[in-house]
Structure formats: C-alpha cells, structure tokens
Coordinates of C-alpha atoms in Angstrom, one line a residue:
G1 CA 161.7 23.8 229.0
E2 CA 164.0 20.7 227.9
Y3 CA 166.9 21.9 225.0
L4 CA 167.9 18.2 222.9
V5 CA 171.4 18.7 221.4
Q6 CA 172.6 15.9 219.7
R7 CA 176.2 15.2 219.7
L8 CA 178.7 14.6 216.8
T9 CA 180.1 12.0 216.2
K10 CA 184.2 12.5 215.5
G11 CA 183.9 11.7 212.3
E12 CA 180.4 14.2 211.7
A13 CA 183.0 16.9 213.3
F14 CA 185.8 16.8 211.2
Y15 CA 183.9 17.1 208.2
S16 CA 182.2 19.5 209.1
S17 CA 185.2 21.6 209.9
F18 CA 186.5 20.7 206.4
H19 CA 183.6 19.2 204.1
S20 CA 185.1 22.1 201.1
I21 CA 188.6 20.6 201.3
L22 CA 187.4 16.8 201.4
D23 CA 184.9 17.6 198.8
D24 CA 187.2 18.3 196.7
F25 CA 189.5 15.5 197.1
I26 CA 186.8 13.1 196.5
A27 CA 184.9 14.8 193.2
R28 CA 188.9 14.6 192.2
R29 CA 189.7 10.9 192.6
F30 CA 185.5 10.6 192.6
S31 CA 185.8 6.4 190.7
T32 CA 188.5 5.8 193.5
F33 CA 186.1 5.7 196.6
V34 CA 183.5 5.3 195.0
E35 CA 182.5 2.1 196.3
T36 CA 183.6 2.4 200.1
I37 CA 181.4 6.0 199.3
V38 CA 178.1 4.1 198.2
S39 CA 178.5 0.5 200.9
S40 CA 179.0 2.8 204.1
V41 CA 175.5 5.3 202.8
V42 CA 173.8 1.9 202.0
S43 CA 174.9 0.9 206.7
G44 CA 173.6 5.1 208.0
N45 CA 176.8 6.8 207.4
T46 CA 176.2 10.0 207.3
V47 CA 179.1 11.6 206.8
A48 CA 179.7 8.9 203.8
F49 CA 175.6 10.7 202.6
R50 CA 177.5 14.1 202.8
L51 CA 180.5 12.7 201.4
L52 CA 178.7 11.6 198.6
M53 CA 176.5 14.8 197.6
G54 CA 179.4 17.5 198.6
S55 CA 181.2 15.2 195.2
L56 CA 177.9 15.2 193.5
D57 CA 177.5 19.1 194.1
R58 CA 181.0 19.5 192.8
F59 CA 180.4 17.1 190.0
T60 CA 177.0 19.6 189.3
K61 CA 179.5 23.1 190.1
Y62 CA 181.7 22.9 188.2
K63 CA 182.4 23.0 184.6
H64 CA 186.1 21.4 184.7
L65 CA 185.1 18.2 186.2
D66 CA 183.3 15.7 183.4
K67 CA 180.0 14.5 184.6
K68 CA 180.4 11.0 182.9
I69 CA 183.0 10.4 185.6
F70 CA 180.7 10.9 188.1
L71 CA 177.9 8.9 186.0
Q72 CA 180.7 5.5 184.9
S73 CA 181.7 5.2 188.8
I74 CA 178.6 5.5 190.0
S75 CA 176.7 3.8 187.3
P76 CA 177.1 0.0 188.8
F77 CA 175.6 0.6 192.3
L78 CA 173.2 2.8 192.2
G79 CA 170.8 -0.9 192.5
M80 CA 172.6 -0.8 195.3
V81 CA 171.5 2.0 196.2
R82 CA 167.2 1.4 194.7
E83 CA 167.1 -1.9 197.3
W84 CA 168.3 0.2 200.3
A85 CA 165.7 2.7 200.3
T86 CA 162.6 0.7 199.0
I87 CA 163.8 -2.7 201.7
E88 CA 160.4 -2.2 203.5
K89 CA 162.3 -1.5 206.9
S90 CA 163.9 1.7 205.6
S91 CA 163.0 4.7 207.0
A92 CA 162.5 8.1 206.5
E93 CA 165.8 9.1 207.3
S94 CA 167.5 7.3 204.3
R95 CA 164.6 7.1 202.0
E96 CA 165.2 11.0 202.5
W97 CA 169.2 10.9 201.5
C98 CA 167.8 8.4 198.1
V99 CA 164.8 10.7 196.9
D100 CA 167.4 14.1 197.9
F101 CA 170.8 12.7 195.8
S102 CA 168.0 11.7 193.1
R103 CA 166.4 14.9 192.8
K104 CA 170.6 16.1 192.2
L105 CA 171.4 13.4 189.9
L106 CA 168.4 14.1 187.7
R107 CA 170.6 18.4 188.1
L108 CA 173.5 16.3 186.7
E109 CA 171.8 14.8 183.9
P110 CA 168.2 16.4 182.6
D111 CA 168.3 12.8 180.3
L112 CA 168.8 9.9 182.9
L113 CA 166.3 8.0 182.9
T114 CA 166.6 7.5 178.3
T115 CA 170.3 6.7 179.5
S116 CA 171.3 5.2 182.0
L117 CA 169.4 1.8 182.4
E118 CA 170.6 1.9 186.3
G119 CA 169.2 5.3 186.9
Y120 CA 166.3 4.6 185.0
Q121 CA 165.8 1.8 186.9
L122 CA 167.0 4.3 189.9
I123 CA 164.3 6.8 189.5
T124 CA 160.8 5.1 188.5
K125 CA 161.5 2.2 190.8
I126 CA 162.2 5.3 194.2
F127 CA 158.6 6.3 192.6
D128 CA 156.4 3.8 191.8
H129 CA 157.4 2.6 195.9
F130 CA 157.2 5.3 197.9
M131 CA 153.8 7.1 195.9
K132 CA 152.0 4.3 196.7
R133 CA 147.9 4.0 197.5
D134 CA 149.7 3.4 201.6
T135 CA 151.6 6.1 201.7
P136 CA 151.2 9.3 203.4
L137 CA 150.5 12.7 200.8
S138 CA 154.3 14.1 202.9
V139 CA 155.7 11.9 202.0
K140 CA 154.5 11.6 198.8
I141 CA 155.7 15.9 198.0
D142 CA 158.9 14.5 198.4
I143 CA 159.1 12.3 196.1
L144 CA 156.7 14.5 193.7
S145 CA 159.9 16.4 193.6
L146 CA 161.1 13.5 190.7
L147 CA 158.1 14.1 188.4
P148 CA 159.3 16.1 185.8
G149 CA 162.1 14.5 185.3
I150 CA 159.8 11.5 184.5
L151 CA 157.7 13.5 182.4
A152 CA 160.9 13.7 180.6
A153 CA 161.3 10.6 179.7
C154 CA 158.1 9.7 178.7
E155 CA 157.6 12.3 176.4
R156 CA 160.0 10.0 175.0
S157 CA 158.7 6.8 176.0
T158 CA 157.3 5.9 171.6
T159 CA 161.7 6.6 170.9
K160 CA 162.7 4.6 174.6
P161 CA 161.4 0.3 174.8
A162 CA 162.2 0.1 177.6
T163 CA 160.5 2.8 178.8
D164 CA 157.1 1.7 177.1
H165 CA 155.1 0.8 180.6
L166 CA 156.7 4.6 182.6
P167 CA 153.0 6.5 181.4
K168 CA 150.7 4.4 183.0
M169 CA 153.1 3.6 186.7
V170 CA 152.8 7.5 186.5
K171 CA 149.4 7.8 185.5
E172 CA 148.0 5.3 188.1
R173 CA 150.1 6.0 191.1
L174 CA 148.9 10.1 189.8
N175 CA 145.2 9.0 189.9
E176 CA 145.3 7.6 193.9
M177 CA 147.1 10.6 195.1
V178 CA 143.9 12.4 193.8
I179 CA 141.6 9.5 195.1
Y180 CA 142.8 8.9 197.6
D181 CA 145.3 12.0 199.1
F182 CA 143.3 14.4 197.7
P183 CA 139.4 15.9 199.3
I184 CA 136.4 16.2 197.4
N185 CA 135.7 19.3 198.3
S186 CA 138.7 21.6 199.2
K187 CA 136.9 23.9 201.3
D188 CA 136.5 21.1 203.9
L189 CA 139.9 21.2 204.8
V190 CA 140.1 23.8 207.6
K191 CA 142.9 26.3 206.3
G192 CA 146.2 26.3 208.1
S193 CA 145.6 22.8 209.3
K194 CA 148.4 19.8 208.1
T195 CA 146.2 18.2 206.3
Y196 CA 145.3 21.4 204.0
T197 CA 149.2 22.4 204.0
D198 CA 150.1 19.3 202.2
Y199 CA 146.8 18.8 199.9
I200 CA 148.1 22.4 199.2
T201 CA 151.5 21.5 198.2
A202 CA 151.3 18.8 196.5
L203 CA 148.4 20.7 194.6
D204 CA 151.5 22.9 193.9
L205 CA 153.8 20.4 192.7
L206 CA 151.6 19.1 190.0
L207 CA 151.1 22.6 188.7
A208 CA 154.8 23.2 188.4
S209 CA 155.1 20.0 186.5
L210 CA 151.8 21.2 184.3
V211 CA 153.9 24.2 183.9
S212 CA 157.6 22.5 182.7
S213 CA 156.1 19.7 181.2
G214 CA 153.4 20.9 178.9
S215 CA 152.6 17.3 180.3
A216 CA 148.7 16.0 179.0
L217 CA 149.0 13.1 181.2
V218 CA 149.3 15.4 184.3
L219 CA 146.0 17.7 182.8
E220 CA 144.8 15.0 183.2
I221 CA 145.0 13.5 186.7
L222 CA 143.9 17.3 187.5
L223 CA 141.0 17.3 185.9
P224 CA 138.9 16.1 189.2
V225 CA 140.6 19.7 191.0
L226 CA 140.0 22.0 188.3
R227 CA 136.1 20.5 188.2
E228 CA 135.4 22.0 191.3
K229 CA 133.5 25.8 191.6
D230 CA 135.0 28.1 193.8
H231 CA 138.0 25.5 194.6
A232 CA 140.0 27.5 198.4
H233 CA 143.4 27.5 195.5
Q234 CA 141.3 28.8 192.3
S235 CA 143.2 31.9 191.6
T236 CA 146.7 29.8 191.4
L237 CA 145.4 27.5 189.9
S238 CA 143.8 30.1 187.1
Y239 CA 146.3 31.5 187.1
Q240 CA 148.9 28.6 186.0
L241 CA 146.7 27.2 184.2
E242 CA 146.6 29.6 182.1
V243 CA 150.3 29.4 182.4
Y244 CA 150.2 26.1 181.3
V245 CA 147.8 26.8 178.1
T246 CA 149.2 30.1 176.1
S247 CA 153.2 28.0 176.8
V248 CA 152.3 24.5 175.7
S249 CA 153.2 22.4 172.4
D250 CA 150.9 21.9 169.5
E251 CA 151.9 18.5 169.8
N252 CA 150.5 18.2 173.8
A253 CA 147.5 21.1 172.9
T254 CA 146.4 18.0 170.8
Q255 CA 146.7 15.2 173.5
A256 CA 145.0 17.2 176.2
W257 CA 142.4 18.8 174.7

C-alpha cells in the first residue's frame, strides 16, 4: 500500500527540536507574547497552538510560575478563541484544539467558571454549541471531558447569579444526547461497532462525572439507562452506581432521592 507522509513546515520542525526551551521562554514572558500567539492560533497556526499549550502545561506543572499571570494575560483573548471555535464553518481541528485548551485551562484553574466571566463564557459556549442535537455522538464525547468542571460550577449556581441558567442548559443538552443518541435497548447495538463503542464511551464519561461530582442532575439524566434490565454494560453501571451511593454527600443524596 501507499504511505502518506506529512511534511513538517520549517516552523514545526524547529519547534519539535527545541520545544522545551521555547515553551520555557514563552511561559516566562507570557503576557508579552499572548496576543500574537492567540491571533496566530485562530488563524490556524499549528506552532502557535503548540506554544500556547506548552505555556499552559508549564503554568500547570511548575509552582514557581504564578497561574494568575497566565489567567490574567489570556482572559482578554478568550472571546476570540470562543468565537473562532464555534463559528458555523469551524473545522474539526479547531474544535479539537479549543476543547483541549479548555480542558487544560480547567485543570489549571478548577474554579474558572465561577471566578472568570470570560472563562465561563468560553467553556459554556463550547459545551452548548457542540452538544446540540445535530452534533454526532463521536464529537460530543470530546465535549463531555468538560462536564466535571461545568458540574462544579452548577453546584455553586445558587451563590453566583451569572451561572443561574447553567444547570438548565446542561440538563437540556445531556437529555438530548440520551434521547437522540443513546439506544432504547443497549443490546440492539452490535458490540465492537463504532456506534456501540461511541455509546459506551459516552456512557462511561457520564458515569465518571456522576461519581466525581455526586451530581443529582447527572443521575436524573441517567435514569432511562439505569431502568434498562440486563444492560449491555450492566456490571460497570452497577459498580459505578454503588460507588456513587456510598460516596455522595448528604445534600446531593437528598436532591437525588
């Protein structure tokens, strides 16, 4: 057969050879370079994206780098990232870049949605946009990686007026996924098929979010799945539900039951 060989640009080759030095240099001077980097990212520049992610990784990993510097520097440009990723003609690559960036941003600052208006708008817009009914389940799987951080913000929505509508939006999008993307009977899907694999992956992500957050909202979303007798994924469902029941807080237990 034929092998496709992707040629690296000179910039990509240079970055690949010296990425550690470059990432460190940019991270230490992030506020100086951030506007140029983000502008290049939304223009589709691969090296700029890798520089952005490299800096983000360093701020997450190294305590001597103050994460406030990164967050304050990137904040004015998050709207640019949000609009670039969610325009109708956005590419699969731009979506993947933006989701990866958002996921790592939440890792750097777990409270991002309740401490930064720009961060809140970025994460919730991406979730709302790519979890819509007409989006393939294979795409929604990537977006579900943002769910734990969003659920944490939902828990605080009673004390943060800006997030009041968040639980409703999340519930609507997850409900649509279960109704339109999940099978009525799990055993109707052929094990090993892409449809089955996507379904189980999405289900596992919901279960992981349920256990990590203790969210009554996620439990309610999962009720149609949990009601199915002899589910194709029954052993995992039973185990995760047991973990949830034994670890959930009294407050969330009251909401759930």
